[in-house]
PDB file of C-alpha atoms and ligand atoms in Angstrom:
ATOM      1  CA  MET A 293      95.398  98.532 115.269  1.00 38.00           C
ATOM      2  CA  LYS A 294      98.520  97.042 116.989  1.00 42.00           C
ATOM      3  CA  ALA A 295      98.172  96.329 120.740  1.00 41.00           C
ATOM      4  CA  ASP A 296      99.387  99.444 122.392  1.00 45.00           C
ATOM      5  CA  ALA A 297     100.108  99.797 126.109  1.00 48.00           C
ATOM      6  CA  THR A 298      98.574 103.413 126.110  1.00 50.00           C
ATOM      7  CA  HIS A 299      95.494 102.875 124.281  1.00 67.00           C
ATOM      8  CA  ASP A 300      92.364 102.245 126.266  1.00 91.00           C
ATOM      9  CA  PHE A 301      90.511  99.510 124.624  1.00 95.00           C
ATOM     10  CA  VAL A 302      87.560  99.984 127.017  1.00 98.00           C
ATOM     11  CA  THR A 303      86.363 103.565 128.010  1.00 97.00           C
ATOM     12  CA  TYR A 304      84.842 104.249 131.447  1.00 98.00           C
ATOM     13  CA  ARG A 305      82.904 107.194 132.864  1.00 98.00           C
ATOM     14  CA  ILE A 306      80.614 107.877 135.717  1.00 98.00           C
ATOM     15  CA  ASP A 307      77.194 109.656 134.760  1.00 98.00           C
ATOM     16  CA  GLY A 308      75.476 110.464 138.182  1.00 98.00           C
ATOM     17  CA  GLU A 309      74.689 106.896 139.747  1.00 98.00           C
ATOM     18  CA  ILE A 310      75.527 104.988 136.506  1.00 98.00           C
ATOM     19  CA  ALA A 311      78.670 103.762 134.889  1.00 98.00           C
ATOM     20  CA  VAL A 312      79.067 104.155 130.956  1.00 98.00           C
ATOM     21  CA  ILE A 313      81.515 101.445 129.514  1.00 98.00           C
ATOM     22  CA  GLY A 314      82.580 101.647 125.943  1.00 98.00           C
ATOM     23  CA  LEU A 315      84.215  99.294 123.694  1.00 98.00           C
ATOM     24  CA  ASN A 316      86.958 101.265 122.156  1.00 98.00           C
ATOM     25  CA  ARG A 317      88.527  99.463 119.204  1.00 97.00           C
ATOM     26  CA  ALA A 318      86.578 100.837 116.368  1.00 98.00           C
ATOM     27  CA  ALA A 319      89.468 100.204 113.799  1.00 97.00           C
ATOM     28  CA  LYS A 320      88.706  96.521 114.344  1.00 97.00           C
ATOM     29  CA  ARG A 321      85.207  96.965 114.853  1.00 98.00           C
ATOM     30  CA  ASN A 322      85.372  96.278 118.432  1.00 98.00           C
ATOM     31  CA  ALA A 323      86.563  92.711 118.134  1.00 98.00           C
ATOM     32  CA  ILE A 324      87.268  91.285 121.522  1.00 98.00           C
ATOM     33  CA  SER A 325      90.841  89.997 122.124  1.00 96.00           C
ATOM     34  CA  ASP A 326      91.969  88.508 125.339  1.00 96.00           C
ATOM     35  CA  ARG A 327      93.250  91.864 126.280  1.00 96.00           C
ATOM     36  CA  ILE A 328      89.759  93.572 125.816  1.00 97.00           C
ATOM     37  CA  VAL A 329      88.057  90.679 127.877  1.00 97.00           C
ATOM     38  CA  GLU A 330      90.302  91.780 130.757  1.00 97.00           C
ATOM     39  CA  ALA A 331      89.478  95.502 130.234  1.00 97.00           C
ATOM     40  CA  ILE A 332      85.746  94.735 130.150  1.00 98.00           C
ATOM     41  CA  HIS A 333      86.123  92.691 133.396  1.00 97.00           C
ATOM     42  CA  ALA A 334      88.034  95.562 135.197  1.00 97.00           C
ATOM     43  CA  ALA A 335      85.243  98.132 133.984  1.00 97.00           C
ATOM     44  CA  VAL A 336      82.647  95.806 135.187  1.00 98.00           C
ATOM     45  CA  LEU A 337      83.974  95.225 138.489  1.00 97.00           C
ATOM     46  CA  ARG A 338      84.614  98.946 138.906  1.00 97.00           C
ATOM     47  CA  ALA A 339      80.783  99.529 138.038  1.00 98.00           C
ATOM     48  CA  GLY A 340      79.633  96.937 140.346  1.00 97.00           C
ATOM     49  CA  ALA A 341      81.746  98.685 143.255  1.00 97.00           C
ATOM     50  CA  GLU A 342      80.715 102.417 142.540  1.00 97.00           C
ATOM     51  CA  ALA A 343      77.387 102.476 140.301  1.00 98.00           C
ATOM     52  CA  LYS A 344      73.830 101.381 140.657  1.00 98.00           C
ATOM     53  CA  ALA A 345      73.603 100.490 137.018  1.00 98.00           C
ATOM     54  CA  ALA A 346      75.602 100.394 133.748  1.00 98.00           C
ATOM     55  CA  VAL A 347      75.675 100.648 130.181  1.00 98.00           C
ATOM     56  CA  ILE A 348      77.906  98.937 127.764  1.00 98.00           C
ATOM     57  CA  HIS A 349      78.154 100.359 124.196  1.00 98.00           C
ATOM     58  CA  GLY A 350      80.432 100.323 121.195  1.00 98.00           C
ATOM     59  CA  HIS A 351      82.556 103.409 119.967  1.00 98.00           C
ATOM     60  CA  GLY A 352      82.225 103.900 116.251  1.00 98.00           C
ATOM     61  CA  PRO A 353      79.281 102.605 114.252  1.00 98.00           C
ATOM     62  CA  HIS A 354      79.498  98.856 115.320  1.00 98.00           C
ATOM     63  CA  PHE A 355      78.848  97.477 118.696  1.00 98.00           C
ATOM     64  CA  CYS A 356      81.012  94.488 118.382  1.00 98.00           C
ATOM     65  CA  ALA A 357      82.296  92.162 115.728  1.00 98.00           C
ATOM     66  CA  GLY A 358      82.663  89.316 118.306  1.00 97.00           C
ATOM     67  CA  LEU A 359      85.809  87.428 118.852  1.00 96.00           C
ATOM     68  CA  ASP A 360      89.170  88.553 117.551  1.00 97.00           C
ATOM     69  CA  LEU A 361      89.504  86.163 114.929  1.00 95.00           C
ATOM     70  CA  SER A 362      93.254  87.028 114.071  1.00 95.00           C
ATOM     71  CA  GLU A 363      94.209  86.364 117.835  1.00 93.00           C
ATOM     72  CA  HIS A 364      92.042  83.265 118.048  1.00 92.00           C
ATOM     73  CA  SER A 365      93.623  81.716 114.932  1.00 92.00           C
ATOM     74  CA  GLU A 366      96.875  81.300 116.672  1.00 93.00           C
ATOM     75  CA  LYS A 367      95.515  79.444 119.736  1.00 93.00           C
ATOM     76  CA  SER A 368      96.135  75.916 120.679  1.00 96.00           C
ATOM     77  CA  LEU A 369      93.323  73.701 121.703  1.00 96.00           C
ATOM     78  CA  ILE A 370      93.882  74.287 125.479  1.00 97.00           C
ATOM     79  CA  GLU A 371      94.421  78.079 125.007  1.00 96.00           C
ATOM     80  CA  ALA A 372      91.030  78.159 123.180  1.00 95.00           C
ATOM     81  CA  VAL A 373      89.142  76.229 126.093  1.00 97.00           C
ATOM     82  CA  LYS A 374      90.600  78.578 128.762  1.00 97.00           C
ATOM     83  CA  GLY A 375      89.968  81.691 126.579  1.00 96.00           C
ATOM     84  CA  SER A 376      86.261  80.481 126.330  1.00 97.00           C
ATOM     85  CA  ARG A 377      86.157  79.950 130.132  1.00 98.00           C
ATOM     86  CA  ARG A 378      87.476  83.329 130.632  1.00 98.00           C
ATOM     87  CA  TRP A 379      84.627  84.945 128.710  1.00 98.00           C
ATOM     88  CA  HIS A 380      82.127  82.803 130.714  1.00 98.00           C
ATOM     89  CA  ALA A 381      83.703  84.202 134.029  1.00 98.00           C
ATOM     90  CA  VAL A 382      83.747  87.831 132.857  1.00 98.00           C
ATOM     91  CA  PHE A 383      80.217  87.663 131.275  1.00 98.00           C
ATOM     92  CA  ASP A 384      78.952  85.869 134.411  1.00 97.00           C
ATOM     93  CA  GLU A 385      79.995  88.864 136.388  1.00 97.00           C
ATOM     94  CA  ILE A 386      77.848  90.858 134.319  1.00 98.00           C
ATOM     95  CA  GLU A 387      74.748  88.723 134.205  1.00 97.00           C
ATOM     96  CA  ARG A 388      74.989  87.699 137.886  1.00 95.00           C
ATOM     97  CA  GLY A 389      76.923  90.381 139.480  1.00 96.00           C
ATOM     98  CA  SER A 390      75.597  93.217 141.595  1.00 95.00           C
ATOM     99  CA  ILE A 391      74.174  95.721 139.375  1.00 98.00           C
ATOM    100  CA  PRO A 392      71.978  95.642 136.194  1.00 98.00           C
ATOM    101  CA  PHE A 393      73.592  96.427 132.755  1.00 98.00           C
ATOM    102  CA  VAL A 394      71.861  97.770 129.605  1.00 98.00           C
ATOM    103  CA  SER A 395      73.656  97.254 126.194  1.00 99.00           C
ATOM    104  CA  ALA A 396      73.350  99.903 123.540  1.00 99.00           C
ATOM    105  CA  LEU A 397      73.568  98.125 120.125  1.00 99.00           C
ATOM    106  CA  THR A 398      74.483  99.519 116.798  1.00 98.00           C
ATOM    107  CA  GLY A 399      75.702  98.009 113.702  1.00 98.00           C
ATOM    108  CA  ALA A 400      77.393  94.764 113.823  1.00 98.00           C
ATOM    109  CA  THR A 401      76.338  92.820 116.938  1.00 98.00           C
ATOM    110  CA  VAL A 402      77.901  89.537 115.798  1.00 98.00           C
ATOM    111  CA  GLY A 403      79.117  86.377 117.297  1.00 98.00           C
ATOM    112  CA  GLY A 404      80.815  87.062 120.544  1.00 98.00           C
ATOM    113  CA  GLY A 405      79.403  90.568 120.427  1.00 98.00           C
ATOM    114  CA  PHE A 406      75.677  89.181 120.543  1.00 98.00           C
ATOM    115  CA  GLU A 407      77.000  86.817 123.322  1.00 98.00           C
ATOM    116  CA  LEU A 408      78.240  90.067 125.308  1.00 98.00           C
ATOM    117  CA  ALA A 409      74.915  91.667 124.688  1.00 98.00           C
ATOM    118  CA  ALA A 410      73.044  88.576 125.954  1.00 98.00           C
ATOM    119  CA  SER A 411      74.772  88.730 129.133  1.00 98.00           C
ATOM    120  CA  THR A 412      73.248  92.192 129.700  1.00 98.00           C
ATOM    121  CA  HIS A 413      69.862  92.489 131.431  1.00 98.00           C
ATOM    122  CA  VAL A 414      68.383  94.840 128.932  1.00 98.00           C
ATOM    123  CA  ARG A 415      69.209  95.392 125.217  1.00 98.00           C
ATOM    124  CA  VAL A 416      68.442  98.585 123.178  1.00 99.00           C
ATOM    125  CA  ALA A 417      69.263  98.411 119.668  1.00 98.00           C
ATOM    126  CA  ASP A 418      68.993 101.339 117.170  1.00 98.00           C
ATOM    127  CA  THR A 419      67.897 100.648 113.494  1.00 98.00           C
ATOM    128  CA  THR A 420      71.503 100.399 112.136  1.00 98.00           C
ATOM    129  CA  ALA A 421      71.868  97.190 114.441  1.00 98.00           C
ATOM    130  CA  PHE A 422      72.232  93.821 112.691  1.00 98.00           C
ATOM    131  CA  PHE A 423      72.674  90.243 114.328  1.00 98.00           C
ATOM    132  CA  ALA A 424      74.390  87.184 113.111  1.00 98.00           C
ATOM    133  CA  LEU A 425      76.128  84.156 114.293  1.00 98.00           C
ATOM    134  CA  PRO A 426      78.640  83.368 111.787  1.00 97.00           C
ATOM    135  CA  GLU A 427      80.501  80.631 113.722  1.00 93.00           C
ATOM    136  CA  GLY A 428      79.397  78.013 111.067  1.00 93.00           C
ATOM    137  CA  GLN A 429      81.048  80.067 108.215  1.00 93.00           C
ATOM    138  CA  ARG A 430      84.293  80.530 110.321  1.00 94.00           C
ATOM    139  CA  GLY A 431      84.395  76.846 111.330  1.00 94.00           C
ATOM    140  CA  ILE A 432      84.097  77.648 115.051  1.00 95.00           C
ATOM    141  CA  PHE A 433      81.320  77.463 117.798  1.00 96.00           C
ATOM    142  CA  VAL A 434      79.990  79.898 120.124  1.00 96.00           C
ATOM    143  CA  GLY A 435      82.249  80.159 123.168  1.00 97.00           C
ATOM    144  CA  GLY A 436      80.998  83.211 125.083  1.00 97.00           C
ATOM    145  CA  GLY A 437      77.914  81.646 126.596  1.00 98.00           C
ATOM    146  CA  GLY A 438      75.736  82.131 123.798  1.00 98.00           C
ATOM    147  CA  SER A 439      74.436  78.436 123.708  1.00 97.00           C
ATOM    148  CA  VAL A 440      73.140  79.191 127.101  1.00 96.00           C
ATOM    149  CA  ARG A 441      72.083  82.827 127.026  1.00 97.00           C
ATOM    150  CA  ILE A 442      71.163  83.599 123.281  1.00 98.00           C
ATOM    151  CA  SER A 443      69.340  80.166 123.315  1.00 97.00           C
ATOM    152  CA  ARG A 444      67.268  81.364 126.128  1.00 95.00           C
ATOM    153  CA  LEU A 445      66.671  84.634 124.626  1.00 97.00           C
ATOM    154  CA  ILE A 446      65.414  83.610 121.447  1.00 98.00           C
ATOM    155  CA  GLY A 447      64.963  79.870 121.536  1.00 97.00           C
ATOM    156  CA  PRO A 448      67.401  77.249 120.509  1.00 97.00           C
ATOM    157  CA  ALA A 449      65.491  76.644 117.246  1.00 98.00           C
ATOM    158  CA  ARG A 450      66.054  80.400 116.152  1.00 98.00           C
ATOM    159  CA  MET A 451      69.558  80.252 117.378  1.00 98.00           C
ATOM    160  CA  GLY A 452      70.170  77.141 115.400  1.00 97.00           C
ATOM    161  CA  ASP A 453      68.779  78.794 112.264  1.00 97.00           C
ATOM    162  CA  MET A 454      71.158  81.527 112.654  1.00 98.00           C
ATOM    163  CA  MET A 455      74.142  79.566 113.456  1.00 97.00           C
ATOM    164  CA  LEU A 456      73.356  77.136 110.504  1.00 97.00           C
ATOM    165  CA  THR A 457      72.545  79.552 107.829  1.00 97.00           C
ATOM    166  CA  GLY A 458      74.438  82.574 108.887  1.00 96.00           C
ATOM    167  CA  ARG A 459      71.493  84.582 108.315  1.00 97.00           C
ATOM    168  CA  VAL A 460      71.615  88.154 109.370  1.00 98.00           C
ATOM    169  CA  LEU A 461      68.662  89.804 111.195  1.00 98.00           C
ATOM    170  CA  ASP A 462      67.687  93.584 111.404  1.00 98.00           C
ATOM    171  CA  ALA A 463      66.778  95.297 114.688  1.00 98.00           C
ATOM    172  CA  ASP A 464      62.988  94.862 114.154  1.00 98.00           C
ATOM    173  CA  THR A 465      63.096  91.175 113.558  1.00 98.00           C
ATOM    174  CA  MET A 466      65.454  90.595 116.436  1.00 98.00           C
ATOM    175  CA  GLU A 467      62.843  92.563 118.704  1.00 98.00           C
ATOM    176  CA  ARG A 468      60.134  90.428 117.442  1.00 98.00           C
ATOM    177  CA  TRP A 469      62.356  87.240 118.425  1.00 98.00           C
ATOM    178  CA  GLY A 470      62.732  88.498 121.844  1.00 98.00           C
ATOM    179  CA  GLY A 471      66.610  89.336 121.678  1.00 98.00           C
ATOM    180  CA  VAL A 472      66.147  93.044 122.127  1.00 98.00           C
ATOM    181  CA  THR A 473      63.358  94.775 123.873  1.00 98.00           C
ATOM    182  CA  TYR A 474      63.997  98.426 122.517  1.00 98.00           C
ATOM    183  CA  VAL A 475      64.392  99.508 118.883  1.00 98.00           C
ATOM    184  CA  GLU A 476      65.369 103.356 118.748  1.00 98.00           C
ATOM    185  CA  ALA A 477      65.944 105.640 115.521  1.00 98.00           C
ATOM    186  CA  GLU A 478      69.561 105.605 114.310  1.00 98.00           C
ATOM    187  CA  GLY A 479      71.953 107.232 116.630  1.00 98.00           C
ATOM    188  CA  ASP A 480      69.630 106.995 119.729  1.00 98.00           C
ATOM    189  CA  ALA A 481      70.563 103.536 121.178  1.00 98.00           C
ATOM    190  CA  LEU A 482      73.065 105.080 123.721  1.00 98.00           C
ATOM    191  CA  GLU A 483      70.967 107.864 124.960  1.00 98.00           C
ATOM    192  CA  ARG A 484      68.047 105.568 125.549  1.00 98.00           C
ATOM    193  CA  ALA A 485      70.260 102.838 127.090  1.00 98.00           C
ATOM    194  CA  ILE A 486      71.643 105.596 129.479  1.00 98.00           C
ATOM    195  CA  SER A 487      67.915 106.824 130.333  1.00 98.00           C
ATOM    196  CA  VAL A 488      66.845 103.222 131.051  1.00 98.00           C
ATOM    197  CA  ALA A 489      70.064 102.615 133.225  1.00 98.00           C
ATOM    198  CA  HIS A 490      69.203 105.828 135.167  1.00 98.00           C
ATOM    199  CA  ARG A 491      65.638 104.333 135.551  1.00 97.00           C
ATOM    200  CA  MET A 492      66.883 101.132 137.042  1.00 98.00           C
ATOM    201  CA  ALA A 493      69.428 102.950 139.364  1.00 98.00           C
ATOM    202  CA  GLU A 494      66.390 104.457 141.177  1.00 97.00           C
ATOM    203  CA  ASN A 495      65.124 101.099 142.198  1.00 97.00           C
ATOM    204  CA  ALA A 496      65.603  99.508 145.529  1.00 96.00           C
ATOM    205  CA  GLU A 497      69.234  97.969 145.518  1.00 96.00           C
ATOM    206  CA  PHE A 498      68.059  94.704 147.037  1.00 97.00           C
ATOM    207  CA  THR A 499      65.333  94.314 144.473  1.00 97.00           C
ATOM    208  CA  ASN A 500      67.680  94.876 141.636  1.00 98.00           C
ATOM    209  CA  TYR A 501      70.129  92.387 143.002  1.00 97.00           C
ATOM    210  CA  ALA A 502      67.506  89.887 143.496  1.00 96.00           C
ATOM    211  CA  ILE A 503      66.197  90.258 139.973  1.00 97.00           C
ATOM    212  CA  ILE A 504      69.498  89.716 138.292  1.00 96.00           C
ATOM    213  CA  ASN A 505      70.733  86.928 140.566  1.00 97.00           C
ATOM    214  CA  ALA A 506      67.466  85.009 141.252  1.00 96.00           C
ATOM    215  CA  LEU A 507      65.812  85.202 137.856  1.00 94.00           C
ATOM    216  CA  PRO A 508      68.594  83.196 135.778  1.00 91.00           C
ATOM    217  CA  ARG A 509      68.853  80.699 138.704  1.00 95.00           C
ATOM    218  CA  ILE A 510      65.042  80.211 139.023  1.00 96.00           C
ATOM    219  CA  SER A 511      64.759  79.598 135.376  1.00 92.00           C
ATOM    220  CA  ASP A 512      67.411  76.778 135.886  1.00 93.00           C
ATOM    221  CA  MET A 513      65.146  75.196 138.581  1.00 97.00           C
ATOM    222  CA  SER A 514      62.134  72.783 138.441  1.00 98.00           C
ATOM    223  CA  ALA A 515      58.929  74.746 138.712  1.00 98.00           C
ATOM    224  CA  ASP A 516      58.361  73.626 142.336  1.00 98.00           C
ATOM    225  CA  ASP A 517      61.726  74.735 143.332  1.00 98.00           C
ATOM    226  CA  GLY A 518      61.439  78.081 141.453  1.00 98.00           C
ATOM    227  CA  LEU A 519      58.253  78.980 143.232  1.00 98.00           C
ATOM    228  CA  PHE A 520      59.714  77.975 146.638  1.00 98.00           C
ATOM    229  CA  THR A 521      62.662  80.318 146.022  1.00 98.00           C
ATOM    230  CA  GLU A 522      60.584  82.845 144.568  1.00 98.00           C
ATOM    231  CA  SER A 523      58.570  83.149 147.948  1.00 98.00           C
ATOM    232  CA  MET A 524      61.832  83.128 149.929  1.00 97.00           C
ATOM    233  CA  VAL A 525      63.231  86.038 147.801  1.00 97.00           C
ATOM    234  CA  SER A 526      60.093  87.894 147.868  1.00 97.00           C
ATOM    235  CA  ALA A 527      59.785  87.766 151.717  1.00 97.00           C
ATOM    236  CA  LEU A 528      63.547  88.883 152.061  1.00 96.00           C
ATOM    237  CA  ALA A 529      62.779  91.810 149.968  1.00 96.00           C
ATOM    238  CA  THR A 530      59.799  92.857 151.917  1.00 95.00           C
ATOM    239  CA  MET A 531      62.091  92.663 155.130  1.00 95.00           C
ATOM    240  CA  THR A 532      64.301  95.542 153.896  1.00 95.00           C
ATOM    241  CA  ASP A 533      64.093  99.011 155.311  1.00 95.00           C
ATOM    242  CA  ASP A 534      64.203 100.156 151.707  1.00 95.00           C
ATOM    243  CA  ALA A 535      60.958  98.293 151.058  1.00 95.00           C
ATOM    244  CA  LYS A 536      59.335  99.455 154.199  1.00 95.00           C
ATOM    245  CA  ASP A 537      60.064 103.093 153.283  1.00 96.00           C
ATOM    246  CA  ARG A 538      58.950 102.796 149.720  1.00 95.00           C
ATOM    247  CA  LEU A 539      55.591 100.997 150.713  1.00 95.00           C
ATOM    248  CA  ARG A 540      54.956 103.616 153.282  1.00 95.00           C
ATOM    249  CA  ALA A 541      55.581 106.430 150.746  1.00 95.00           C
ATOM    250  CA  PHE A 542      53.044 104.720 148.315  1.00 95.00           C
ATOM    251  CA  LEU A 543      50.166 104.366 151.037  1.00 96.00           C
ATOM    252  CA  GLU A 544      50.883 108.155 152.218  1.00 96.00           C
ATOM    253  CA  LYS A 545      50.413 109.075 148.510  1.00 97.00           C
ATOM    254  CA  ARG A 546      54.055 110.556 148.404  1.00 96.00           C
ATOM    255  CA  ALA A 547      55.282 107.901 145.694  1.00 96.00           C
ATOM    256  CA  ALA A 548      54.497 108.077 141.860  1.00 93.00           C
ATOM    257  CA  LYS A 549      51.690 105.800 140.594  1.00 94.00           C
ATOM    258  CA  VAL A 550      52.104 103.515 137.715  1.00 94.00           C
ATOM    259  CA  VAL A 551      50.923 105.507 134.756  1.00 94.00           C
ATOM    260  CA  ALA A 552      49.174 103.887 131.717  1.00 95.00           C
ATOM    261  CA  PRO A 553      51.152 104.307 128.420  1.00 93.00           C
ATOM    262  CA  GLY A 554      50.224 107.820 127.015  1.00 88.00           C
ATOM    263  CA  GLY A 555      48.831 108.876 130.300  1.00 79.00           C
ATOM    264  CA  ASP A 556      49.625 111.885 132.538  1.00 62.00           C
ATOM    265  CA  ALA A 557      48.582 111.146 135.912  1.00 48.00           C
TER     266      ALA A 557
HETATM  267  C1  LIG B 257      88.276  91.782 112.833  1.00 93.57           C
HETATM  268  C2  LIG B 257      86.926  91.223 113.120  1.00 93.57           C
HETATM  269  C3  LIG B 257      87.150  90.168 113.985  1.00 93.57           C
HETATM  270  C4  LIG B 257      86.534  92.877 111.823  1.00 93.57           C
HETATM  271  N1  LIG B 257      88.458  89.687 114.492  1.00 93.57           N
HETATM  272  N2  LIG B 257      89.449  91.407 113.181  1.00 93.57           N
HETATM  273  N3  LIG B 257      83.113  87.742 113.831  1.00 93.57           N
HETATM  274  C5  LIG B 257      82.784  87.725 112.625  1.00 93.57           C
HETATM  275  O1  LIG B 257      82.882  86.725 111.764  1.00 93.57           O
HETATM  276  C6  LIG B 257      82.565  88.988 112.106  1.00 93.57           C
HETATM  277  C7  LIG B 257      83.808  89.656 111.142  1.00 93.57           C
HETATM  278  N4  LIG B 257      83.635  90.748 110.777  1.00 93.57           N
HETATM  279  C8  LIG B 257      82.833  91.168 109.796  1.00 93.57           C
HETATM  280  O2  LIG B 257      82.180  90.478 108.955  1.00 93.57           O
HETATM  281  C9  LIG B 257      83.058  92.592 109.231  1.00 93.57           C
HETATM  282  O3  LIG B 257      84.201  93.333 109.819  1.00 93.57           O
HETATM  283  C10 LIG B 257      81.983  93.627 109.948  1.00 93.57           C
HETATM  284  C11 LIG B 257      80.394  93.269 109.530  1.00 93.57           C
HETATM  285  C12 LIG B 257      81.857  93.516 111.364  1.00 93.57           C
HETATM  286  C13 LIG B 257      82.221  94.924 109.547  1.00 93.57           C
HETATM  287  O4  LIG B 257      82.385  95.224 108.280  1.00 93.57           O
HETATM  288  P1  LIG B 257      83.315  96.635 107.911  1.00 93.57           P
HETATM  289  O5  LIG B 257      83.235  96.577 106.194  1.00 93.57           O
HETATM  290  O6  LIG B 257      82.669  97.621 108.348  1.00 93.57           O
HETATM  291  O7  LIG B 257      84.747  96.411 108.164  1.00 93.57           O
HETATM  292  P2  LIG B 257      85.988  95.453 107.866  1.00 93.57           P
HETATM  293  O8  LIG B 257      86.829  96.054 106.702  1.00 93.57           O
HETATM  294  O9  LIG B 257      85.553  94.156 107.548  1.00 93.57           O
HETATM  295  O10 LIG B 257      86.930  95.338 109.197  1.00 93.57           O
HETATM  296  C14 LIG B 257      87.648  96.409 109.547  1.00 93.57           C
HETATM  297  C15 LIG B 257      88.935  95.800 110.131  1.00 93.57           C
HETATM  298  O11 LIG B 257      88.455  95.186 111.487  1.00 93.57           O
HETATM  299  C16 LIG B 257      89.604  94.722 109.375  1.00 93.57           C
HETATM  300  O12 LIG B 257      91.143  94.676 109.686  1.00 93.57           O
HETATM  301  P3  LIG B 257      91.943  95.555 108.815  1.00 93.57           P
HETATM  302  O13 LIG B 257      93.463  95.217 109.324  1.00 93.57           O
HETATM  303  O14 LIG B 257      91.852  94.946 107.322  1.00 93.57           O
HETATM  304  O15 LIG B 257      91.549  96.842 108.727  1.00 93.57           O
HETATM  305  C17 LIG B 257      88.967  93.314 109.889  1.00 93.57           C
HETATM  306  O16 LIG B 257      89.820  92.322 109.423  1.00 93.57           O
HETATM  307  C18 LIG B 257      88.962  93.694 111.333  1.00 93.57           C
HETATM  308  N5  LIG B 257      87.888  92.939 111.961  1.00 93.57           N
HETATM  309  N6  LIG B 257      86.023  91.827 112.626  1.00 93.57           N
HETATM  310  C19 LIG B 257      89.396  90.467 113.927  1.00 93.57           C
HETATM  311  N7  LIG B 257      86.082  89.664 114.486  1.00 93.57           N
HETATM  312  C20 LIG B 257      83.846  83.465 122.108  1.00 93.57           C
HETATM  313  S1  LIG B 257      83.392  82.890 120.795  1.00 93.57           S
HETATM  314  C21 LIG B 257      82.756  83.992 119.811  1.00 93.57           C
HETATM  315  C22 LIG B 257      82.660  83.440 118.390  1.00 93.57           C
HETATM  316  C23 LIG B 257      82.667  84.671 117.466  1.00 93.57           C
HETATM  317  O17 LIG B 257      82.558  85.617 117.978  1.00 93.57           O
HETATM  318  S2  LIG B 257      82.417  84.189 115.792  1.00 93.57           S
HETATM  319  C24 LIG B 257      82.159  85.588 115.078  1.00 93.57           C
HETATM  320  C25 LIG B 257      83.431  86.598 114.739  1.00 93.57           C
END
C-alpha cells in the first residue's frame, strides 16, 4: 500500500471507558513505518487523556510484522538511530503513561510487533498468534525496546535463543515462557482483551497509575530501594479518597469479595 494521506493507518474508537486502537495496514501485515509510529503515538496520547484503559490490536489476521523493512532499508545510520529512539519514546508512553494497555495478539507478532506488545501491560493471544525475532536473519537488531522489555518478560536466554535461531513460537509456548498471560480460541483475542481492559478500568485510577509506573521502576532498583519505594507508593495510595471509599465499601459488605476460580460467591 502506498502512503496515502487519506488512509487511517491506526483506527481509534471509544468503548465506554476504554479506547480501542487498531493497527490498520493489513496489506503490509501492519508493518510499522515512521508514519505509523506517529499515528500510534497520537492514539496513545488521546487514550491517556480520555480513557481509563486501552486495547491495541491489528486489523486483519496479523497483529504486526514489525519494522517496515522497506522504509528501514533506505535509512542512514543517524536516521536509524533516531528512528529507534522515536520507537522508544512512543512505547515508553504506553508502558509508563497514565493508563494500562492490553494487546490482542493474532497471527504474526514479530520483531517490532513483539516489542510493541511487550510495552503493553497485559498480552492476550489467540491460538493463531506466533512469535519470532528474525532480526538475525535480516542483519539488524531489535530497536523498539525489546532488549529491555522482551528480555525481562521471557528472560535474556530465551530472547537470545529466539534472536540467534529465528525460531518461531506458538501461543501456548509463549504463555509457558511468560510472554503472554492469556491464550484464547482463534478469533477471541480482541474480545477478551476488551473485557480485560474494561475490568482494569474499574480499578482505582491512582492504583492503576502506580502499577504501571512504579513496577517497572522498582524492578530497576536494588531490593532495598525497591522495598522503600513500595512502602511510599503503598501509603500514598491509601491516602486517596478513592481508597477510603473502596475500603469502607468492603467493610460495610457493599463491595465484591474475591471469588475462587469456578466459585459463585
Ligand atoms: C512487509 C513486512 C515488513 C510484510 N516490512 N513490508 N519483520 C520481519 O522480518 C517479518 C517479515 N514478514 C514476514 O515474514 C511475513 O510477511 C509474515 C509472516 C508477517 C506474513 O506472511 P504473509 O505470507 O501473510 O504475507 P507476505 O506476502 O509475506 O506479505 C504481504 C506484504 O506485506 C508484502 O508486500 P507486497 O507488496 O509484496 O504485497 C510484504 O513485503 C509486506 N511485508 N512484512 C515491510 N516487516 C524497531 S526494530 C524492529 C526490528 C524488526 O521488527 S525485525 C523484524 C521485521
